Coordinates of C-alpha atoms in Angstrom, one line a residue:
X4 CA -26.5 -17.5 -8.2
X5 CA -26.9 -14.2 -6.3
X6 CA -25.4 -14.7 -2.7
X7 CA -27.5 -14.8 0.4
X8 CA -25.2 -12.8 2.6
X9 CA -21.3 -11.1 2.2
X10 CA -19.2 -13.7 3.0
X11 CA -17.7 -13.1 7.1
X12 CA -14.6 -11.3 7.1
X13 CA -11.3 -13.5 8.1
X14 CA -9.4 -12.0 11.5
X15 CA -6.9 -13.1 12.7
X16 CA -6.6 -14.5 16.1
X17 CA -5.4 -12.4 18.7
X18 CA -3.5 -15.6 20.3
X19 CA -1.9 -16.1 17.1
X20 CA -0.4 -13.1 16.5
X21 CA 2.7 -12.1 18.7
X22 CA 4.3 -9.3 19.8
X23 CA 7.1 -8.0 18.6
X24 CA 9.3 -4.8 19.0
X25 CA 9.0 -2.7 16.4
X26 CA 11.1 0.5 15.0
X27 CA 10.1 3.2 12.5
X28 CA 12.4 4.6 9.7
X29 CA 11.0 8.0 9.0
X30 CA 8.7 9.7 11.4
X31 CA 6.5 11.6 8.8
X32 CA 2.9 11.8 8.4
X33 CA 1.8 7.8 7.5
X34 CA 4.5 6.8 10.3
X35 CA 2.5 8.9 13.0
X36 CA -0.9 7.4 11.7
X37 CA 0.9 3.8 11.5
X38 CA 1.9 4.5 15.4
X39 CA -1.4 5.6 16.6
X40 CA -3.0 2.5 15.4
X41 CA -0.1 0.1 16.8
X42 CA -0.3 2.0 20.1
X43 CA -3.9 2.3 20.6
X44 CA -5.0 -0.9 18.1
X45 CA -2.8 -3.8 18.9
X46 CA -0.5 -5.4 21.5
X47 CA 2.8 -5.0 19.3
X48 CA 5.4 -2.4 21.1
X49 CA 7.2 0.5 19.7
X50 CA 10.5 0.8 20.9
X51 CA 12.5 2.7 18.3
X52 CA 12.2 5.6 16.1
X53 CA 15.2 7.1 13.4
X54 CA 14.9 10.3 11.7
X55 CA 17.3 12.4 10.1
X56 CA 15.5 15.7 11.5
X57 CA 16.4 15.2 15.3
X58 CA 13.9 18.0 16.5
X59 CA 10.8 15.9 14.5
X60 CA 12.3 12.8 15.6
X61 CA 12.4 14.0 19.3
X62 CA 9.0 15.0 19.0
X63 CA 7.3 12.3 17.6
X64 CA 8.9 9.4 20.2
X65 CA 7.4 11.8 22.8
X66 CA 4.3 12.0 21.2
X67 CA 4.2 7.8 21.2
X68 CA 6.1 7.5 24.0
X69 CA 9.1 5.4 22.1
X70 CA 12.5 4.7 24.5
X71 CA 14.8 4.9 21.7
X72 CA 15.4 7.7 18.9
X73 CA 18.4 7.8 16.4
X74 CA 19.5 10.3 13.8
X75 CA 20.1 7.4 11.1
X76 CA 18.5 4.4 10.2
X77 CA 22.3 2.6 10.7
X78 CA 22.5 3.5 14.1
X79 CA 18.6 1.9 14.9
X80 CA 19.6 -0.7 13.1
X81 CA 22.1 -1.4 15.2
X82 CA 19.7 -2.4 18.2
X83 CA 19.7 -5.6 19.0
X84 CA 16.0 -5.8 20.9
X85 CA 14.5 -5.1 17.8
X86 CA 12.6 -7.4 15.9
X87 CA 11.3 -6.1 12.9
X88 CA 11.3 -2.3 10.9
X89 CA 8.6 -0.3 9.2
X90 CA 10.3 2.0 6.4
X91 CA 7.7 5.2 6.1
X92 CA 10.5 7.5 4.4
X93 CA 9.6 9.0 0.9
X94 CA 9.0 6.6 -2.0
X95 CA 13.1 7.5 -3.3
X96 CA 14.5 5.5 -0.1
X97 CA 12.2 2.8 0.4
X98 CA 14.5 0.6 -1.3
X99 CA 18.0 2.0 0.3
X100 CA 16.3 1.8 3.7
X101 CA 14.6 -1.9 3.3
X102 CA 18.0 -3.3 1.9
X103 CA 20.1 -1.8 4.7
X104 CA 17.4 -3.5 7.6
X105 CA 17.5 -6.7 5.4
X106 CA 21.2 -7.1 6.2
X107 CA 21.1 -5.8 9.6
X108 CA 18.7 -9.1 10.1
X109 CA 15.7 -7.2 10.6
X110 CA 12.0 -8.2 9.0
X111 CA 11.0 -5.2 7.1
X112 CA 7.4 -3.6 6.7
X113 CA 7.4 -1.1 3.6
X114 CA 5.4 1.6 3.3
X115 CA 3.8 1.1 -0.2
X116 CA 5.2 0.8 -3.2
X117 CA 7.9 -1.4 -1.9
X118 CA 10.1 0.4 -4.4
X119 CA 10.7 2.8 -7.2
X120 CA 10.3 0.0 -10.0
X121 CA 10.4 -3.6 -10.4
X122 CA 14.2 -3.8 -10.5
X123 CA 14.6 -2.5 -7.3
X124 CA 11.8 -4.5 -6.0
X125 CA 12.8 -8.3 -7.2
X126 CA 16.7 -7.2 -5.5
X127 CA 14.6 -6.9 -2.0
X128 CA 12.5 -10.0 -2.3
X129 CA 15.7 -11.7 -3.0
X130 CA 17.4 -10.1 -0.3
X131 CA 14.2 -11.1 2.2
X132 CA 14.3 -15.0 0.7
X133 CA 18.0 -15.0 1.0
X134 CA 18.6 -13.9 4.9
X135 CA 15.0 -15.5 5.5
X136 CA 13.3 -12.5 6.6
X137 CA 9.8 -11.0 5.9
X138 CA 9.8 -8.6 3.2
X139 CA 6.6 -6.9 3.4
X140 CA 4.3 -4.5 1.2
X141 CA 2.1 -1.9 3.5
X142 CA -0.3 -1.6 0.8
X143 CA -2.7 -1.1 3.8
X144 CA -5.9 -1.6 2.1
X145 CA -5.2 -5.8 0.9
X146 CA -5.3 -6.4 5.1
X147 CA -8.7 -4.6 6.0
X148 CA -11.6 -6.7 6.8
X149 CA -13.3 -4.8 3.7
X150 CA -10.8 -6.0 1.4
X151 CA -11.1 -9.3 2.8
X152 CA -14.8 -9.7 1.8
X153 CA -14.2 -8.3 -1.6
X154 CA -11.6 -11.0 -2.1
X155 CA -13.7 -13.6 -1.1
X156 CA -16.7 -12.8 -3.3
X157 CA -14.3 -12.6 -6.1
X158 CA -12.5 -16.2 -5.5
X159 CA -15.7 -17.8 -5.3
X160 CA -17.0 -16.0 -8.4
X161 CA -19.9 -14.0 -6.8
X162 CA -19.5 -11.6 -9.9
X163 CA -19.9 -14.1 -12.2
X164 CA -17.2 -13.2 -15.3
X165 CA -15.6 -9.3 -14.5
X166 CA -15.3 -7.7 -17.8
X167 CA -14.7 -4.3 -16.5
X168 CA -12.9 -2.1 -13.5
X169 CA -13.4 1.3 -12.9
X170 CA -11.4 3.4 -10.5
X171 CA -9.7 7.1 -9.8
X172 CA -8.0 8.5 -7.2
X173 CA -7.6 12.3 -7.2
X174 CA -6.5 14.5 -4.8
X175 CA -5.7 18.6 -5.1
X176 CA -2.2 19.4 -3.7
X177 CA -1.0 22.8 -3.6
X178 CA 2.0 24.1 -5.2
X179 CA 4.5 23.1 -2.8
X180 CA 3.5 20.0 -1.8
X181 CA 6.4 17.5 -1.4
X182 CA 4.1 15.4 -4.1
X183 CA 5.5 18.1 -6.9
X184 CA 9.1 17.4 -6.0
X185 CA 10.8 15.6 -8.3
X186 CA 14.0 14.6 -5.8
X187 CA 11.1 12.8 -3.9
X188 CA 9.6 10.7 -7.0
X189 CA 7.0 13.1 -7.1
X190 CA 4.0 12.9 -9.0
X191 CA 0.5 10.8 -8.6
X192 CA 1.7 7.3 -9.9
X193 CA 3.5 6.1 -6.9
X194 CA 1.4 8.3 -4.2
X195 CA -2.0 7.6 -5.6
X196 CA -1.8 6.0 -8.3
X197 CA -0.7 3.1 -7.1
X198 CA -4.6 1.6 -5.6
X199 CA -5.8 1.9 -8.6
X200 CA -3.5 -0.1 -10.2
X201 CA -2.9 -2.5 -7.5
X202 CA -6.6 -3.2 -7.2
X203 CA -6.5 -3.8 -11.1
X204 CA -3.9 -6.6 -11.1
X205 CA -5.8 -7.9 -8.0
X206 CA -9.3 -8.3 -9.8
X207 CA -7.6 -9.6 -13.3
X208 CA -5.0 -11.7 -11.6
X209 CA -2.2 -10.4 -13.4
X210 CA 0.1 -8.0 -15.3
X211 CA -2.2 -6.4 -17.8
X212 CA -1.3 -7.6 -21.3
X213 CA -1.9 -4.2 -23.1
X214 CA -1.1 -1.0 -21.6
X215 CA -2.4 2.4 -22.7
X216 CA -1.5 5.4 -21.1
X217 CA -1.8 9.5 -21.2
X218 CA -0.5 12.0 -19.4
X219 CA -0.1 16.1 -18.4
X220 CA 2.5 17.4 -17.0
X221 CA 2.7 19.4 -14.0
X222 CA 4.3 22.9 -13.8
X223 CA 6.7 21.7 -11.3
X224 CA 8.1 19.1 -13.9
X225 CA 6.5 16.0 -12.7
X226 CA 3.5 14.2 -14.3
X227 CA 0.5 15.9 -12.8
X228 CA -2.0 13.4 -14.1
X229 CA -2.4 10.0 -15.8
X230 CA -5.3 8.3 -18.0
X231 CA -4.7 4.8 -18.4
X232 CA -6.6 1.8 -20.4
X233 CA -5.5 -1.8 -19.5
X234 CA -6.5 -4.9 -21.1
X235 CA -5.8 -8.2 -19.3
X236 CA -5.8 -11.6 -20.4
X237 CA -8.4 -12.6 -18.9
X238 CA -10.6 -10.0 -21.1
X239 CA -11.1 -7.4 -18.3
X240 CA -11.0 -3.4 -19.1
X241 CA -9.2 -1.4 -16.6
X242 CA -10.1 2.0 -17.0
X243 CA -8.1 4.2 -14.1
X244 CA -7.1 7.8 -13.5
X245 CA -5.0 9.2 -10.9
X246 CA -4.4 12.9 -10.8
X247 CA -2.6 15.7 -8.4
X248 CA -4.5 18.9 -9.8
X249 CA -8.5 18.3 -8.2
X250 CA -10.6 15.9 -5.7
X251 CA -12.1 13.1 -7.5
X252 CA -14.9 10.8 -6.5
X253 CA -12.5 8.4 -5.6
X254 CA -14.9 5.1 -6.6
X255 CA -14.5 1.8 -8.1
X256 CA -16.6 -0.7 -9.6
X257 CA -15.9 -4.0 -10.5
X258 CA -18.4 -4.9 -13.0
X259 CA -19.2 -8.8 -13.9
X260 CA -21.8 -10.7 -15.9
X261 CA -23.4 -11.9 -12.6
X262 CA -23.2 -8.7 -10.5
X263 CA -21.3 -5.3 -10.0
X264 CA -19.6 -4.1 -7.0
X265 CA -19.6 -0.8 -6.3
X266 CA -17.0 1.2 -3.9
X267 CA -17.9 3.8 -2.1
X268 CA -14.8 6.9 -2.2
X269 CA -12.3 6.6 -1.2
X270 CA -12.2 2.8 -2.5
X271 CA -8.8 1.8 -0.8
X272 CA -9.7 3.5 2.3
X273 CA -12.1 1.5 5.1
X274 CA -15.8 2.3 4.0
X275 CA -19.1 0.8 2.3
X276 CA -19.2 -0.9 -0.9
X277 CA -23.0 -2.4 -2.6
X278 CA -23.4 -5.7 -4.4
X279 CA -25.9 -5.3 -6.8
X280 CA -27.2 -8.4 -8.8
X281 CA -27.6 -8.0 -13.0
X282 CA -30.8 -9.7 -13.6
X283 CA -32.7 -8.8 -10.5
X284 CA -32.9 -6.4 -8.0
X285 CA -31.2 -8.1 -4.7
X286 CA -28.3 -5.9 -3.4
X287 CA -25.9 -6.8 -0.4
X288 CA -24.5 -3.8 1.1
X289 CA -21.1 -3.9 3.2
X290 CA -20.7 -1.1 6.1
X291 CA -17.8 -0.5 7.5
X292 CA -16.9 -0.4 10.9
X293 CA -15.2 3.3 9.8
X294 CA -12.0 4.0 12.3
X295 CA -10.1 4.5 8.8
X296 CA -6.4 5.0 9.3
X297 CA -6.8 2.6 13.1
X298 CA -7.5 -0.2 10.4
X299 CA -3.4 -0.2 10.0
X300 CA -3.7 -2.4 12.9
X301 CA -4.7 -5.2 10.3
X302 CA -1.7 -5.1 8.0
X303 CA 0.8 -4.4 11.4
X304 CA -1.1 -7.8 12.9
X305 CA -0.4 -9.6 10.0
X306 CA 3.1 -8.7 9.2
X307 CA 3.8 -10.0 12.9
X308 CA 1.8 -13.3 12.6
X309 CA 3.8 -14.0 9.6
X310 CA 7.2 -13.6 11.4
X311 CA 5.5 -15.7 14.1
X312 CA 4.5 -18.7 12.0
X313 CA 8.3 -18.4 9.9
X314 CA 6.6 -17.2 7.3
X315 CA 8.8 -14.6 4.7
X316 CA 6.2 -13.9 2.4
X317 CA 2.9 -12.2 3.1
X318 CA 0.0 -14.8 1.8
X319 CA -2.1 -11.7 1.6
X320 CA -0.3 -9.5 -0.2
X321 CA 2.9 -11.4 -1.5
X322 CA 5.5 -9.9 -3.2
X323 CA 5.4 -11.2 -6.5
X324 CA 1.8 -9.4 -6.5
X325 CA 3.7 -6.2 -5.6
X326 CA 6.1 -6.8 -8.7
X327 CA 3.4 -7.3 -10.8
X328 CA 1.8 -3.6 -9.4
X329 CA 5.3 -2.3 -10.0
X330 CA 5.6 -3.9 -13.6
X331 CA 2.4 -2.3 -14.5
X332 CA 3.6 1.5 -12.9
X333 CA 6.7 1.1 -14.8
X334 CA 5.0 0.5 -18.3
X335 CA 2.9 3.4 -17.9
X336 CA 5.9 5.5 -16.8
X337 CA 7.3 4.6 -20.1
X338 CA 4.8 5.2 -21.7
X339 CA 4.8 9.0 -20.5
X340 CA 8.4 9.5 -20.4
X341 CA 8.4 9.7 -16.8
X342 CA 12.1 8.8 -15.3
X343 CA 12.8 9.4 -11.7
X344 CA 15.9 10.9 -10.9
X345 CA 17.6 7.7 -9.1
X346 CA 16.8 6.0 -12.4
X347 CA 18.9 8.3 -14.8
X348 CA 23.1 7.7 -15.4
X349 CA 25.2 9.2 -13.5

């Protein structure tokens, strides 16, 4: 039966949810939107920053106002009044840099993808479960209020059975672009690619049982675009696209016997979706309260109430649902050919 209303979305308490002190590995461009939105969206403090480029550095704890700045992740580590870490460097060290704050004792937020592959990404969760220590995934979108809802209408079968996911994320880079460089793990698969994929082992539950993928080349030497065709066990269709050479649409639906859910572009990102029913015309329609990159808040409050309640796993987003992203990526990537450099003998 077609619901009534969109289920309420679940917040957190703000008594729940304490503060901690926080440090930043990499002040690039997600790390300054990651800092707005603690600063201006929560009650957690900022107290560190490391960077290897000490001018950037400088300017970015001025810009937030952080006490401490370090040329290397070591010597932040070293802080004792510092609670947990988020790791924003490029894709190539989120690995290197989460391991080295897991045994400096520090809880770890990871930009997404945790890692490069699944390999790397099963050594950090048992790191994390080892040193009992959150080990966390900032795939940013899973802890919005938006997300929330959508998860909700799905465990309690709203949709009815989903047969079919839809989804591309495409964005037009120009030629020198960090995303072309292939000593940064360059390419649309980890950047972009990765919400579509994600959000198809979140609807089907799983690792896809049959892969299918194409690719193109970029003239920089990375992949510059992928097609892919999943089938899960489940008997869903995910049919995704990711791609560095144009702007896409940037929409998903989640189609399924009893409705479809349709994502308004860019899906991952805060914004409206529609719940249209199959036999009738009743439609739901979601609208986000916007603030888009301020909804970081969510998955910065939720990494905190975790290490409040002793908790080293993320119930939202835990890691063996990131492995299962990362299992997907690297089927596709062999699929293509596509090898990152860290990856290769040496």
């Amino acid at each position: 039966m077609f619901p009534s209303a969109l289920p309420r979305p679940r917040l957190l308490s703000p008594a729940a949810v304490p503060g901690l002190r926080w440090g930043i590995i990499g002040p690039g461009w997600i790390a300054d939107r990651f800092a707005e939105a603690l600063r201006h969206h929560t009650h957690q403090q900022l107290v560190a920053v490391a960077g290897r480029n000490a001018e950037k550095t400088q300017r970015f704890a001025e810009k937030w106002a952080i006490p401490q700045r370090f040329d290397s992740a070591s010597a932040l580590l070293e802080m004792k009044q510092l609670d947990i870490v988020y790791i924003a460097t490029p894709h190539n060290h989120h690995f290197p840099d989460g391991l080295q704050a897991l045994r400096a004792g520090k809880h770890v937020l990871i930009e997404k993808p945790l890692a490069l592959n699944a390999h790397e990404g099963m050594a950090l969760k048992q790191e994390a479960e080892s040193r009992k220590l959150l080990c966390m995934e900032g795939m940013w979108c899973d802890f919005t209020p938006k997300y929330d809802v959508i998860t909700q209408l799905l465990l309690n079968g709203d949709l009815g059975d989903v047969h079919t996911l839809l989804a591309d994320h495409g964005q037009y880079f120009p030629a020198n672009h960090r995303i072309f460089n292939a000593d940064l793990a360059g390419g649309p698969l980890l950047d972009l690619g990765s919400y579509p994929i994600a959000l198809s082992v979140k609807v089907a539950g799983g690792v896809p049982e049959q892969v299918f993928a194409q690719g193109q080349a970029a003239p920089q030497g990375v992949n510059g675009q992928a097609s892919m065709l999943f089938t899960h066990s489940n008997g869903t269709h995910s049919v995704l696209n990711t791609t560095l050479f144009s702007n896409t649409p940037g929409r998903a639906v989640i189609g399924g016997s009893e409705a479809t859910l349709t994502l308004d572009g860019p899906f991952y990102a805060p914004g409206n979706f529609t719940l249209s029913a199959s036999q009738s015309s009743q439609t739901l329609v979601w609208q986000d309260a916007g603030q888009h990159y301020a909804q970081l808040a969510h998955e910065i409050e939720h990494a905190a109430w975790c290490v409040g309640q002793g908790i080293g796993d993320s119930p939202v987003r835990p890691l063996s649902t990131a492995l299962m992203t990362l299992i997907t990526m690297d089927e596709v990537r062999r699929q293509l050919g596509i090898v990152f450099n860290e990856e290769r003998p040496h």
